[in-house]
Coordinates of C-alpha atoms in Angstrom, one line a residue:
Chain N
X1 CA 24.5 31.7 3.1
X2 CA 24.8 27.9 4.3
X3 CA 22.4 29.1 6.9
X4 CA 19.8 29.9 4.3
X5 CA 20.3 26.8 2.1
X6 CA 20.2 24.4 4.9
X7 CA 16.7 26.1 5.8
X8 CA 15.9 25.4 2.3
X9 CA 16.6 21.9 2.3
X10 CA 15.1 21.2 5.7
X11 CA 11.6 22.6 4.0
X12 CA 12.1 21.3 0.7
X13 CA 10.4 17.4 1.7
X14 CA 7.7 19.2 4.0
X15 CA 7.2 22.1 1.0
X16 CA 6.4 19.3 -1.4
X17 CA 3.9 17.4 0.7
X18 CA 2.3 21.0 1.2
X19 CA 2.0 22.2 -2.7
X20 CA 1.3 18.9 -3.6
X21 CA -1.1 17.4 -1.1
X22 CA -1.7 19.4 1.1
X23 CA -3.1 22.1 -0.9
X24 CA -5.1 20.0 -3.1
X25 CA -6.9 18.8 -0.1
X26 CA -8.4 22.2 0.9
X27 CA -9.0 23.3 -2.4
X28 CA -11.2 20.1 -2.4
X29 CA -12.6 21.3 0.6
X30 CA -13.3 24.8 -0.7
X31 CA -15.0 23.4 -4.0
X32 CA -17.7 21.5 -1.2
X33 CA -19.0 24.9 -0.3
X34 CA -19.2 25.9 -4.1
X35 CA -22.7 25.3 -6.3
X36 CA -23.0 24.8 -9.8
X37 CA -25.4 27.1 -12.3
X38 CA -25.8 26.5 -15.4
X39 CA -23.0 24.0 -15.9
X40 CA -20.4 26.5 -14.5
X41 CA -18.8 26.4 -11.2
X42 CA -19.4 29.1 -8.8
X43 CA -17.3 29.8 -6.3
X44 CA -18.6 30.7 -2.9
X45 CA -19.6 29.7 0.5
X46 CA -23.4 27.2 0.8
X47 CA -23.9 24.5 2.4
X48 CA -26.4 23.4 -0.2
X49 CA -24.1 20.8 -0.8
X50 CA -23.8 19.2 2.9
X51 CA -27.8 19.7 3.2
X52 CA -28.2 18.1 0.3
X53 CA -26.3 15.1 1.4
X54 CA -28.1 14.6 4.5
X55 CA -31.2 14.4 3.0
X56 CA -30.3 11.5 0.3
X57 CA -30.9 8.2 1.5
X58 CA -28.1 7.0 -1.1
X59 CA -25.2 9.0 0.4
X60 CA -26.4 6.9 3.7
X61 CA -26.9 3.8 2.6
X62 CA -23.4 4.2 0.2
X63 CA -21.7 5.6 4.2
X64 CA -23.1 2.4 5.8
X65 CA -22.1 0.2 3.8
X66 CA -18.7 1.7 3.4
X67 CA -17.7 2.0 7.1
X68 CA -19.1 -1.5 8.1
X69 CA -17.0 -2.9 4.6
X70 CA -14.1 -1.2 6.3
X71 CA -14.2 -1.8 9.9
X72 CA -15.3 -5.3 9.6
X73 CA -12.2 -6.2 7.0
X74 CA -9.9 -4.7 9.0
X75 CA -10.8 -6.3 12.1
X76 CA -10.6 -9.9 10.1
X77 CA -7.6 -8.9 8.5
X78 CA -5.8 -8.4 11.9
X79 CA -7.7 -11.0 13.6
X80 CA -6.5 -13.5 10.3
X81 CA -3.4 -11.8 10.5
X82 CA -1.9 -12.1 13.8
X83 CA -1.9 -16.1 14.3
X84 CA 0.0 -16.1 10.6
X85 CA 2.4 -13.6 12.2
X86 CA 2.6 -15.3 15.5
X87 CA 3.5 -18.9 12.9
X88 CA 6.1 -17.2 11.4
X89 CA 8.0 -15.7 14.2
X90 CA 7.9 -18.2 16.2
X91 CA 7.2 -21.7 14.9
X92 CA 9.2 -20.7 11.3
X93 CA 13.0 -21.4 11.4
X94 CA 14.9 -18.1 11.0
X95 CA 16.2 -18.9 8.0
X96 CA 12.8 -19.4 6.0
X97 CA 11.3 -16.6 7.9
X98 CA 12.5 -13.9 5.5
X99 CA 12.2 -15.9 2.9
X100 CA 8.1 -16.7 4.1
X101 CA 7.2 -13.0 4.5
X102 CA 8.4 -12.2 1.4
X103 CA 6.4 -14.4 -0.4
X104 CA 3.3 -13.4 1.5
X105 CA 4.1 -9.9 0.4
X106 CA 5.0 -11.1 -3.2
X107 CA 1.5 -11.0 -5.0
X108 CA -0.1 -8.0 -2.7
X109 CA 2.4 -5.4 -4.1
X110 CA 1.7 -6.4 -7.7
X111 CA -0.9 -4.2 -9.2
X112 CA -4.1 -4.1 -7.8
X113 CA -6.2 -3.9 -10.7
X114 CA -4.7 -7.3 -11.5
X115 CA -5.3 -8.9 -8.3
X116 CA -8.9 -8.4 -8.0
X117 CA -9.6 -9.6 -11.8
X118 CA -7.8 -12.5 -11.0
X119 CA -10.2 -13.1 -8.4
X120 CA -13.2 -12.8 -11.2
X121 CA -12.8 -16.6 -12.5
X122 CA -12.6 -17.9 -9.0
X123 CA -16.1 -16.0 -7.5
X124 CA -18.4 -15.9 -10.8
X125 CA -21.2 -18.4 -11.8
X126 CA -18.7 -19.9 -14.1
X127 CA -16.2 -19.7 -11.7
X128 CA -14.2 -22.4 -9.8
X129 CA -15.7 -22.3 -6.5
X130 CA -19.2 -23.2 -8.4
X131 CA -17.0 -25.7 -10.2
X132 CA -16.0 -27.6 -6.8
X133 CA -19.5 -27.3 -5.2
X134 CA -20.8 -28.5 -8.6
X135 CA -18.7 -31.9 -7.6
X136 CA -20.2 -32.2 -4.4
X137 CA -23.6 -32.1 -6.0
X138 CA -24.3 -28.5 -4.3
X139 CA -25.6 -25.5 -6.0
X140 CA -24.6 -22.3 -4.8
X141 CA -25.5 -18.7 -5.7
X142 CA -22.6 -16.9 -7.4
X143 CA -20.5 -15.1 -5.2
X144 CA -19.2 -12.2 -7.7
X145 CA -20.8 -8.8 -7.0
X146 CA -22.2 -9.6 -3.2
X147 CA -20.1 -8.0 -0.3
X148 CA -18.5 -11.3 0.4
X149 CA -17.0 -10.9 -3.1
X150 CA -15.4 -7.7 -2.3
X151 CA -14.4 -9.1 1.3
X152 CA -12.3 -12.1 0.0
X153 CA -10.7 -9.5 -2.8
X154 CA -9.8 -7.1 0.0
X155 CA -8.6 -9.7 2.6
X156 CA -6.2 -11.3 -0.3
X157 CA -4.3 -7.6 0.0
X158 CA -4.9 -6.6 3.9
X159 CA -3.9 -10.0 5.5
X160 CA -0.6 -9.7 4.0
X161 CA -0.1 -6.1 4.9
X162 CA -1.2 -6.5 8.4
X163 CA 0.8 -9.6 9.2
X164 CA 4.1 -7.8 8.0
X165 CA 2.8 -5.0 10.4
X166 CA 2.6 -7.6 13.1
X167 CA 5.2 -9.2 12.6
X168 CA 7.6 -6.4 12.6
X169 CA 6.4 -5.8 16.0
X170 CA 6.6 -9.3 16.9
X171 CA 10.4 -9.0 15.7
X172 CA 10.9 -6.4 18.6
X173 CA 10.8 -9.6 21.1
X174 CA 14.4 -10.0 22.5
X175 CA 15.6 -13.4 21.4
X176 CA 15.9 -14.7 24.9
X177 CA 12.3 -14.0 26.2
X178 CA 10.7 -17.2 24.5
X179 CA 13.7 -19.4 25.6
X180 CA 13.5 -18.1 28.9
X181 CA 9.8 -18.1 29.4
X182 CA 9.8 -21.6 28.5
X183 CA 12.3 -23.3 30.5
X184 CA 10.3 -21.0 33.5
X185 CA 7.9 -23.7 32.8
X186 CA 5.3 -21.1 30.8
X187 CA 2.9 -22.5 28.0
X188 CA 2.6 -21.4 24.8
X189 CA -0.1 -19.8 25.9
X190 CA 0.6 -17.9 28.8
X191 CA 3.8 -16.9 26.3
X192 CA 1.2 -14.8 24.2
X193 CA -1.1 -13.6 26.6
X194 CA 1.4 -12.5 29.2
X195 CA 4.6 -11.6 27.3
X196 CA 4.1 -11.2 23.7
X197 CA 0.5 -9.5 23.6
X198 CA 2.4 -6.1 24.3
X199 CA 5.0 -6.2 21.1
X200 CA 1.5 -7.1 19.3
X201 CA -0.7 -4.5 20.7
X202 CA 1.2 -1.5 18.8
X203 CA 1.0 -3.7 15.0
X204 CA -2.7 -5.1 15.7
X205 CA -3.6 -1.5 15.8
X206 CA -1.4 -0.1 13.6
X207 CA -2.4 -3.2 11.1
X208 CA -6.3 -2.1 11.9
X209 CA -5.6 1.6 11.0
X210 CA -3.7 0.5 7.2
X211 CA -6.5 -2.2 6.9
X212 CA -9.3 0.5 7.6
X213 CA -7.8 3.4 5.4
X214 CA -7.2 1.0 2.4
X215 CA -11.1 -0.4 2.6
X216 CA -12.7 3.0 3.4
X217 CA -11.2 4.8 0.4
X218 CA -11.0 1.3 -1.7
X219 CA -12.9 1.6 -5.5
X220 CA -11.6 -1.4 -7.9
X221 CA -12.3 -4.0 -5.1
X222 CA -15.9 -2.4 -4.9
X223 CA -16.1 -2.2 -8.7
X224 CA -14.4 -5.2 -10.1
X225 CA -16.2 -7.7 -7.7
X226 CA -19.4 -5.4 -6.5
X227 CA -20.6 -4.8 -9.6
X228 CA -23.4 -2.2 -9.3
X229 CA -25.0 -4.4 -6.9
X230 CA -22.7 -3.0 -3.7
X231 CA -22.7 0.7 -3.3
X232 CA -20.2 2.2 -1.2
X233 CA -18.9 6.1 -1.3
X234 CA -16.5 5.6 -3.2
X235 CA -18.5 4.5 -5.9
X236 CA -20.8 7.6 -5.2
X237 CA -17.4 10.1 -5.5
X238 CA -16.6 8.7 -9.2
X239 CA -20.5 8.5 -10.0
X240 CA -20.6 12.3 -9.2
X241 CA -17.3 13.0 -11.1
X242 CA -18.5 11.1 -13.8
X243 CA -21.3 13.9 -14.4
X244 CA -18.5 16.7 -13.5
X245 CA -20.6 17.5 -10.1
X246 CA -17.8 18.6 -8.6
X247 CA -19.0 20.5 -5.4
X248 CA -21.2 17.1 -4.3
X249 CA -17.9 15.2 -5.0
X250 CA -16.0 17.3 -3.0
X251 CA -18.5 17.4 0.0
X252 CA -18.8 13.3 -0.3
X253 CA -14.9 13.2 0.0
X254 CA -14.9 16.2 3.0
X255 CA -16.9 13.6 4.9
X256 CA -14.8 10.7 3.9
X257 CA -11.7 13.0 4.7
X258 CA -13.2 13.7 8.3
X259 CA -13.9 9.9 9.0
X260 CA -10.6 8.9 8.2
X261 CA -8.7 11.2 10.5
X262 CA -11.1 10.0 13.0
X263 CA -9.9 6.6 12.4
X264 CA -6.3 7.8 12.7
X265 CA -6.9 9.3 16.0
X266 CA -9.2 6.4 17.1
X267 CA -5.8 4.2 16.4
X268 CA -4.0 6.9 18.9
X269 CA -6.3 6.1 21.5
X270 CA -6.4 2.4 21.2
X271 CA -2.3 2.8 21.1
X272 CA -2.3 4.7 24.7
X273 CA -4.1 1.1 25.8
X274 CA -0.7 -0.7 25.0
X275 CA -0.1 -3.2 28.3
X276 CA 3.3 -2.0 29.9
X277 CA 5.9 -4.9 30.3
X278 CA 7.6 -4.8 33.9
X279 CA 10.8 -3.5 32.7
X280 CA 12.0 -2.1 29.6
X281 CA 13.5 -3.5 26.6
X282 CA 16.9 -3.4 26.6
X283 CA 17.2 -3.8 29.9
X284 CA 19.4 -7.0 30.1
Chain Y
X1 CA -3.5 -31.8 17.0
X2 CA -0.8 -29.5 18.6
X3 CA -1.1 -26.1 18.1
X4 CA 2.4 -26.1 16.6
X5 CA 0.9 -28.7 13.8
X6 CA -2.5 -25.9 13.6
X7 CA -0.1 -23.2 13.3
X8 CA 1.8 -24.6 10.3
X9 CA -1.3 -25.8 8.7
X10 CA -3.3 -22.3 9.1
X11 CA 0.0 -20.9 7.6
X12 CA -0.1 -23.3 4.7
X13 CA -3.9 -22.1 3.9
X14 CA -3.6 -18.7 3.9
X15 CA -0.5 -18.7 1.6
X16 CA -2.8 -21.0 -0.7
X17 CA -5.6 -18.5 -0.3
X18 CA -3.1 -15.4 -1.6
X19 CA -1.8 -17.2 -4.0
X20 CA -4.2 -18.6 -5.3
X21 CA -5.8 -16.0 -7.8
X22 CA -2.3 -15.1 -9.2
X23 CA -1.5 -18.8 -10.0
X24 CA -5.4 -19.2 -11.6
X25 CA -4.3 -15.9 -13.6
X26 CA -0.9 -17.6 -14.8
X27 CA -2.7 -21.0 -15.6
X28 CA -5.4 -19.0 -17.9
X29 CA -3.1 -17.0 -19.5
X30 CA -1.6 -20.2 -21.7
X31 CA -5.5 -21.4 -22.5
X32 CA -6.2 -21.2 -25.9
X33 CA -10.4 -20.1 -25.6
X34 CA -12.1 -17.2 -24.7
X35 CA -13.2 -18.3 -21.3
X36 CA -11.5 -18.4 -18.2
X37 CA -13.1 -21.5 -17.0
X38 CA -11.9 -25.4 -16.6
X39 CA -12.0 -27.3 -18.4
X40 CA -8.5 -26.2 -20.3
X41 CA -8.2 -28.2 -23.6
X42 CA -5.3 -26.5 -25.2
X43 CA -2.1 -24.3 -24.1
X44 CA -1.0 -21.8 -26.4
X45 CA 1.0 -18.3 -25.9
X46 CA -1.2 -16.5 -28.6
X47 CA -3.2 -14.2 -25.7
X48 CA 1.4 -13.0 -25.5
X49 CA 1.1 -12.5 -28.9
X50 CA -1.9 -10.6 -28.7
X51 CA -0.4 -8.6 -25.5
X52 CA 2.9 -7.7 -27.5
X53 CA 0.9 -6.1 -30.6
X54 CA -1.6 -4.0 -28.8
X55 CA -1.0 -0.9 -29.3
X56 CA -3.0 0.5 -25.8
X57 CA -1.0 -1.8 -23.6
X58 CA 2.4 -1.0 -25.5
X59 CA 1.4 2.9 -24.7
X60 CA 0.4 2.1 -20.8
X61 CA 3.8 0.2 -20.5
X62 CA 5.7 3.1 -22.1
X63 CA 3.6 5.7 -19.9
X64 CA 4.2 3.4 -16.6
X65 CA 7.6 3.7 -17.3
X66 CA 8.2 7.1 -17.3
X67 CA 6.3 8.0 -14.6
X68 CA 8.1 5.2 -12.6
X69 CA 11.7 6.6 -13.4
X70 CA 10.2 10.0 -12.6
X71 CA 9.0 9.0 -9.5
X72 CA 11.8 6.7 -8.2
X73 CA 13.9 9.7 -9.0
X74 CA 12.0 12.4 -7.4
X75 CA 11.0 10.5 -4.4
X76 CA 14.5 9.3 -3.5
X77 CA 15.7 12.8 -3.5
X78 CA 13.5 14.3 -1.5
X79 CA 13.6 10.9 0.9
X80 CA 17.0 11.1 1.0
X81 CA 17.0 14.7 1.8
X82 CA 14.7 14.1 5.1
X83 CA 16.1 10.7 6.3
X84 CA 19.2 12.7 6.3
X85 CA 18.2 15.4 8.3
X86 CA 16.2 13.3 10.7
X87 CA 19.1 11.1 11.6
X88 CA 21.5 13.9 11.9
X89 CA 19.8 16.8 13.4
X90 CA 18.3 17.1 16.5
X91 CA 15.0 18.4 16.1
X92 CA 13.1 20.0 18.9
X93 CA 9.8 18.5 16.8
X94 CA 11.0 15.7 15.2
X95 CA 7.6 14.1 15.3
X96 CA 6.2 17.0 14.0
X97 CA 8.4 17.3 10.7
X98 CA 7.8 13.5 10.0
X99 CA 4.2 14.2 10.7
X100 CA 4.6 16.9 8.3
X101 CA 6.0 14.9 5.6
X102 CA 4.8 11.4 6.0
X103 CA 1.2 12.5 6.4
X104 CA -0.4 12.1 2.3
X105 CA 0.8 8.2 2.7
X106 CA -2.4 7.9 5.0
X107 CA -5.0 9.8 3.1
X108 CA -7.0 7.1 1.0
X109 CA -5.8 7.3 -2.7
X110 CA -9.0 7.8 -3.6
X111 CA -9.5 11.7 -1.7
X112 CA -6.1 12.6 -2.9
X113 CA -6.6 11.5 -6.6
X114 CA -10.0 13.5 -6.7
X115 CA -8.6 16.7 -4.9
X116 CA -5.6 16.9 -7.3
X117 CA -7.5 16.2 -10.5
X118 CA -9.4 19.3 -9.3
X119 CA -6.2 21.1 -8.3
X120 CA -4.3 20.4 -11.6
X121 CA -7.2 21.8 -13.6
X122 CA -6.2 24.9 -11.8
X123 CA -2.4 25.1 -12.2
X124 CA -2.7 23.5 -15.7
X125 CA -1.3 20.5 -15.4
X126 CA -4.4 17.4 -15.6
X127 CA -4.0 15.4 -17.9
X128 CA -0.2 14.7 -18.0
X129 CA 2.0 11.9 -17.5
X130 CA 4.2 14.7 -15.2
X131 CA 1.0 15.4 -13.0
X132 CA 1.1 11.6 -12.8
X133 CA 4.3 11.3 -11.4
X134 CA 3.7 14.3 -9.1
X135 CA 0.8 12.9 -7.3
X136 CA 2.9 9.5 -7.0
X137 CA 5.9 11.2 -5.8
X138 CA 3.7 13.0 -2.3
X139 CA 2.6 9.4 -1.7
X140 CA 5.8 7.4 -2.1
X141 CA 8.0 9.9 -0.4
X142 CA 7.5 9.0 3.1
X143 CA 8.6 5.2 1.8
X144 CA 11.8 6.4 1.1
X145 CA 12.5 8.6 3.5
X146 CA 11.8 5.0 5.8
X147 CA 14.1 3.0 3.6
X148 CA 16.9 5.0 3.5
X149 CA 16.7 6.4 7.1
X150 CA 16.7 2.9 8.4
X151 CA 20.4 2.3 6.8
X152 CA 21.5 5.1 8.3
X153 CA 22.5 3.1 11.7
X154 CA 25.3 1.5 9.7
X155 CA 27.2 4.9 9.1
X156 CA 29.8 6.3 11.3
X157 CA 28.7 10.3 11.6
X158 CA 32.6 10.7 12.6
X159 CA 33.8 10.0 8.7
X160 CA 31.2 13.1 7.8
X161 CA 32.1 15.1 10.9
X162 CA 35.8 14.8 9.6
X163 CA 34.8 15.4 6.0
X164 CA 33.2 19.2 7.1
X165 CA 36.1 19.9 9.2
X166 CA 38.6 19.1 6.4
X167 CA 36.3 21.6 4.5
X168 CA 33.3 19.9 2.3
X169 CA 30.1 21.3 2.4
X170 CA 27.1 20.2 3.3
X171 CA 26.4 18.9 0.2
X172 CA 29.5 17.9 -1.0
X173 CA 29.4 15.4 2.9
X174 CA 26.0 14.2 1.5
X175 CA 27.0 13.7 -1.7
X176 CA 30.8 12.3 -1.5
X177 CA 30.8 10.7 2.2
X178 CA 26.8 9.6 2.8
X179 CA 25.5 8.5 -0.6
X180 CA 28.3 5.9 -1.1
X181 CA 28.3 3.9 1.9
X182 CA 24.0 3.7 1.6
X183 CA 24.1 3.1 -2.1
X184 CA 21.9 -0.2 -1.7
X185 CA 19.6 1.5 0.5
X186 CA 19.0 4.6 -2.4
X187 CA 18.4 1.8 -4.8
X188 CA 16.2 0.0 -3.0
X189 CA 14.1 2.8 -2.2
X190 CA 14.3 3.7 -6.0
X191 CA 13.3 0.7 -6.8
X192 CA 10.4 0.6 -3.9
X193 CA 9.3 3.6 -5.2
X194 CA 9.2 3.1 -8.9
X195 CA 7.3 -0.3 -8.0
X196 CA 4.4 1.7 -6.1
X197 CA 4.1 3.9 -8.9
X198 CA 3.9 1.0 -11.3
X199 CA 0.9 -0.9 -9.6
X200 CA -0.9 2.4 -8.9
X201 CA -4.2 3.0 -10.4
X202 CA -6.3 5.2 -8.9
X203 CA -4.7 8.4 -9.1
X204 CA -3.6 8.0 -12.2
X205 CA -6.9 7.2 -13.5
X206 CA -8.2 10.3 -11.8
X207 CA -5.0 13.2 -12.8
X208 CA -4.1 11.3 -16.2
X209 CA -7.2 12.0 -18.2
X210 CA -6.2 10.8 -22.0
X211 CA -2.4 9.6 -20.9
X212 CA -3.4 5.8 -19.6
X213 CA -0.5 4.1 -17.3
X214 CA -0.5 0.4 -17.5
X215 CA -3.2 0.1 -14.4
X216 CA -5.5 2.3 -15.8
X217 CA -5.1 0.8 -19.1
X218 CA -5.6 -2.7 -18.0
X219 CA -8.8 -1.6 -15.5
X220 CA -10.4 0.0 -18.8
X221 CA -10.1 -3.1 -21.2
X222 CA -12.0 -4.8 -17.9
X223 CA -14.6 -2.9 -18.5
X224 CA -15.9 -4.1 -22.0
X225 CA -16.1 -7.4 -23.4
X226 CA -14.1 -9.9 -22.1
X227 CA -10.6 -9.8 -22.7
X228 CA -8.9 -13.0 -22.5
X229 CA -5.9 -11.1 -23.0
X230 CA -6.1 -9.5 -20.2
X231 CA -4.8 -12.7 -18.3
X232 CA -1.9 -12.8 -20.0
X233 CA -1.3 -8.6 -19.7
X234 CA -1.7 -9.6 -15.8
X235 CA 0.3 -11.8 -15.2
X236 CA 3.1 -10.0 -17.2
X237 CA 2.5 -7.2 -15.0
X238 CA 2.8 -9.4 -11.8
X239 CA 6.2 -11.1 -13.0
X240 CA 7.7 -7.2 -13.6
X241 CA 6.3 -6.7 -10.2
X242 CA 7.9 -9.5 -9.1
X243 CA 11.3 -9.3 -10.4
X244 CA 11.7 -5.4 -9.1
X245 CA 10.7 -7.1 -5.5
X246 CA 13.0 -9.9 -5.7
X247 CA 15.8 -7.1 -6.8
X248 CA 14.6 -4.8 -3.5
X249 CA 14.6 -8.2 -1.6
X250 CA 18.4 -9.0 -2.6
X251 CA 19.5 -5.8 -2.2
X252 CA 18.5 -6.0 1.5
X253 CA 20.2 -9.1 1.7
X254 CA 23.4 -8.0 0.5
X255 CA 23.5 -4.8 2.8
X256 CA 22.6 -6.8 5.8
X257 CA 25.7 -9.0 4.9
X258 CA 28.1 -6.0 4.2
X259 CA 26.8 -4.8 7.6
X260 CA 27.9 -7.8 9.4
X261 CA 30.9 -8.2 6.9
X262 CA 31.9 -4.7 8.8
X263 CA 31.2 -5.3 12.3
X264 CA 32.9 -8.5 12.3
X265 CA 35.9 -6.9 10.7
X266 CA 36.2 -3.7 12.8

């Protein structure tokens, strides 16, 4: 009887994550290859859906716009990222360093919705950046509702996600490397390129993975500070919801589903490139 | 310049640069006008006053509420329930069964808010403040299960293995002998949990239909005419935010201390 119930319990996590995510996922999946007539849904098997996708210039411009928005933040947000990581591992006493990531952390986990209207009075025509170039005696066009709108929004929430990522790693240093390295006579940076680039490696790409998921499927960036003026998918998923189009919905989000398990397994491969050290951690 | 001195400085700028909206949203939330633009003339609280009487927010607070005790509830459970058996069984696929359950933490919120609105319609349950906390409860899960497994290096398995050979079930070890000693880590993730679900917006906008958490609340009134209210309804969102981090933040704190407190006294 224990037998049983500790079967039960080892499922019950995994069972959840099935009923409840899982299977939502392939019933979106099923509902691409379903049309609508007459306002109802039909179930079945067509590709109309898929064929129609491919032929709309919208669905490619929206899928260009979205992976280049995604890959290119999450590049700068690692790139930004791992200096501000490398700052506070290193150059940050160890008292303050808890106290520092915190606080970078602090406004990125309050609600998103917030964050990105709070970035409305800085970006608009009104808005304080125009303010301060007003001083200078330059005129500049507004920044709200152009991609570099949406890329400062985004960057204000993945910088701080990927430097904790890389900074965790950078944590994984044994104490005694950086002391050691530099009474060895090493620079600073010989430090990073030949002993601390491998505890990076892992967080850079783990950081790049989180960055890229978050912008890929990201919509109140896009809508807050895009406006109507930058189209990405996931404005075309709630457009088609909006007129309860379910199965092109569902066959937009089957091809976002499929680009982000790429992704995920892109990240695997770029892992397997992590630069061995010599000997193992631990070893003493 | 040294690059210790560009170090500190490029740290100083990028804290400016993320804090910097959040303090503009404090600042505007005391002006007295309409606009959220310099210059400020007068400070008044009447956008709080305005926040405390409206009716919508009042709801969305209420609603993010109970979805957040739901969730912190559910998800530490189930969190619990994994970290456990993670860090005390050995698996033959151990990657595989945190594969299995960390795995909706990495689908974009966006794919897994459309594909359950569309699976709730089904099983009958769009629209509520339960399929709410559902959906939040797959997501934050994994979290948990992190939180509370990482604690788990402070425990001595001996006091459990005792506790089943004097005779307690399995559940009565988890319950009696586990639970206890990782009390701050169940909180925390409680707390971590409840905090994702607060700041969550776009599942709930998508499963919640007519029942409007705080997020979804606050991202409709953005739609419309400009809400100077909304400042104020932000930034009292950020300091609630805030406070539950700073709680999740101490609580770390004080189990790293009653860590050391017990190695230095064993």
């Amino acid at each position: 009887m224990t037998r049983l119930r500790l079967h039960v319990a080892t499922l019950l996590h995994p069972l959840w994550q099935l009923c409840f995510s899982f299977l939502p996922l392939l019933l979106l999946v099923c509902i691409s290859f379903w049309t609508v007539v007459k306002f109802q849904l039909v179930p079945g098997a067509s590709l109309v859906n898929y064929r129609s996708l491919l032929k709309s210039p919208l669905y490619f411009h929206a899928l260009t716009t979205s992976l280049w928005l995604a890959a290119s933040n999450s590049l700068l947000a690692a790139l930004i990222a791992t200096p501000l990581a490398y700052a506070i591992a290193f150059h940050i006493p160890d008292r303050w360093q808890r106290s520092i990531i915190f606080s970078l952390l602090l406004p990125s986990l309050s609600s998103y919705v917030v964050r990105m209207f709070s970035w409305q009075p800085w970006l608009n025509d009104k808005g304080l950046f125009s303010f301060g170039l007003k001083f200078l005696g330059l005129k500049m066009h507004p920044i709200i509702y152009t991609p570099l709108a949406i890329r400062i929004g985004l960057l204000s929430v993945l910088v701080p996600i990927s430097s904790l990522v890389i900074y965790l790693g950078l944590l994984r240093i044994p104490p005694w490397m950086h002391s050691t390295a530099k009474n060895l006579g090493a620079s600073d940076r010989q430090f990073f390129l030949f002993l601390a680039l491998p505890f990076v490696w892992p967080g850079f790409c783990a950081a790049l993975m989180i960055s890229f998921i978050l912008s890929f499927g990201d919509f109140v960036a896009v809508s807050t500070l895009g406006g109507n003026q930058v189209y990405t998918l996931s404005m075309l998923v709630s457009d088609a919801i909006r007129i309860n189009d379910w199965p092109t919905a569902a066959a937009i989000a089957t091809t976002m589903i499929v680009i982000s398990v790429l992704a995920i397994l892109g990240t695997f491969s770029l892992l397997r490139l992590t630069p061995t050290l010599s000997r193992k951690e631990g070893e003493k | 310049m040294t690059p210790r001195v560009l170090l500190r400085i490029y740290l100083v700028l990028t804290i400016a640069f993320i804090f910097a909206p959040v303090a503009t949203l404090a600042l505007f939330s005391f002006h007295d006008g309409q606009v959220s633009s310099f210059p400020i003339d007068k400070f008044s609280t009447r956008w709080y006053t305005y926040v405390f009487k409206n009716q919508e927010l009042r709801e969305g607070v209420s609603n993010s509420l109970y979805v957040g005790a739901l969730v912190s509830i559910l998800s530490t459970v189930l969190g619990f329930i994994s970290a456990h058996l993670l860090a005390r069984r050995r698996h033959r696929r151990q990657q595989t069964y945190i594969l299995l359950v960390s795995y909706p933490s990495l689908i974009p919120l966006l794919l897994s808010g459309l594909a359950l609105s569309m699976y709730f319609q089904y099983i009958g349950l769009i629209g509520s403040l339960t399929a709410i906390a559902v959906a939040h409860v797959s997501y934050t899960s994994p979290f948990a299960s992190i939180v509370i497994y990482h604690s788990y290096n402070q425990l001595n398995v001996d006091i459990e293995n005792a506790a089943s050979n004097l005779g307690a079930s399995r559940l009565r070890v988890l319950c009696c002998v586990v639970a206890p000693q990782i009390w701050v880590s169940l909180v925390a993730s409680s707390l971590l949990c409840f905090l994702i679900s607060w700041d969550e917006f776009i599942v709930a906008w998508f499963v919640g239909g007519f029942n409007k958490t705080l997020p979804v609340v606050i991202y409709g009134m953005m739609g419309g005419s400009f809400n100077p209210g909304l400042n104020a309804a932000g930034t009292l969102s950020i300091v609630a935010s805030t406070s539950f981090l700073a709680i999740i933040f101490g609580l770390f704190i004080l189990s790293r201390r009653e860590h050391w407190h017990e190695k230095i006294h064993h």
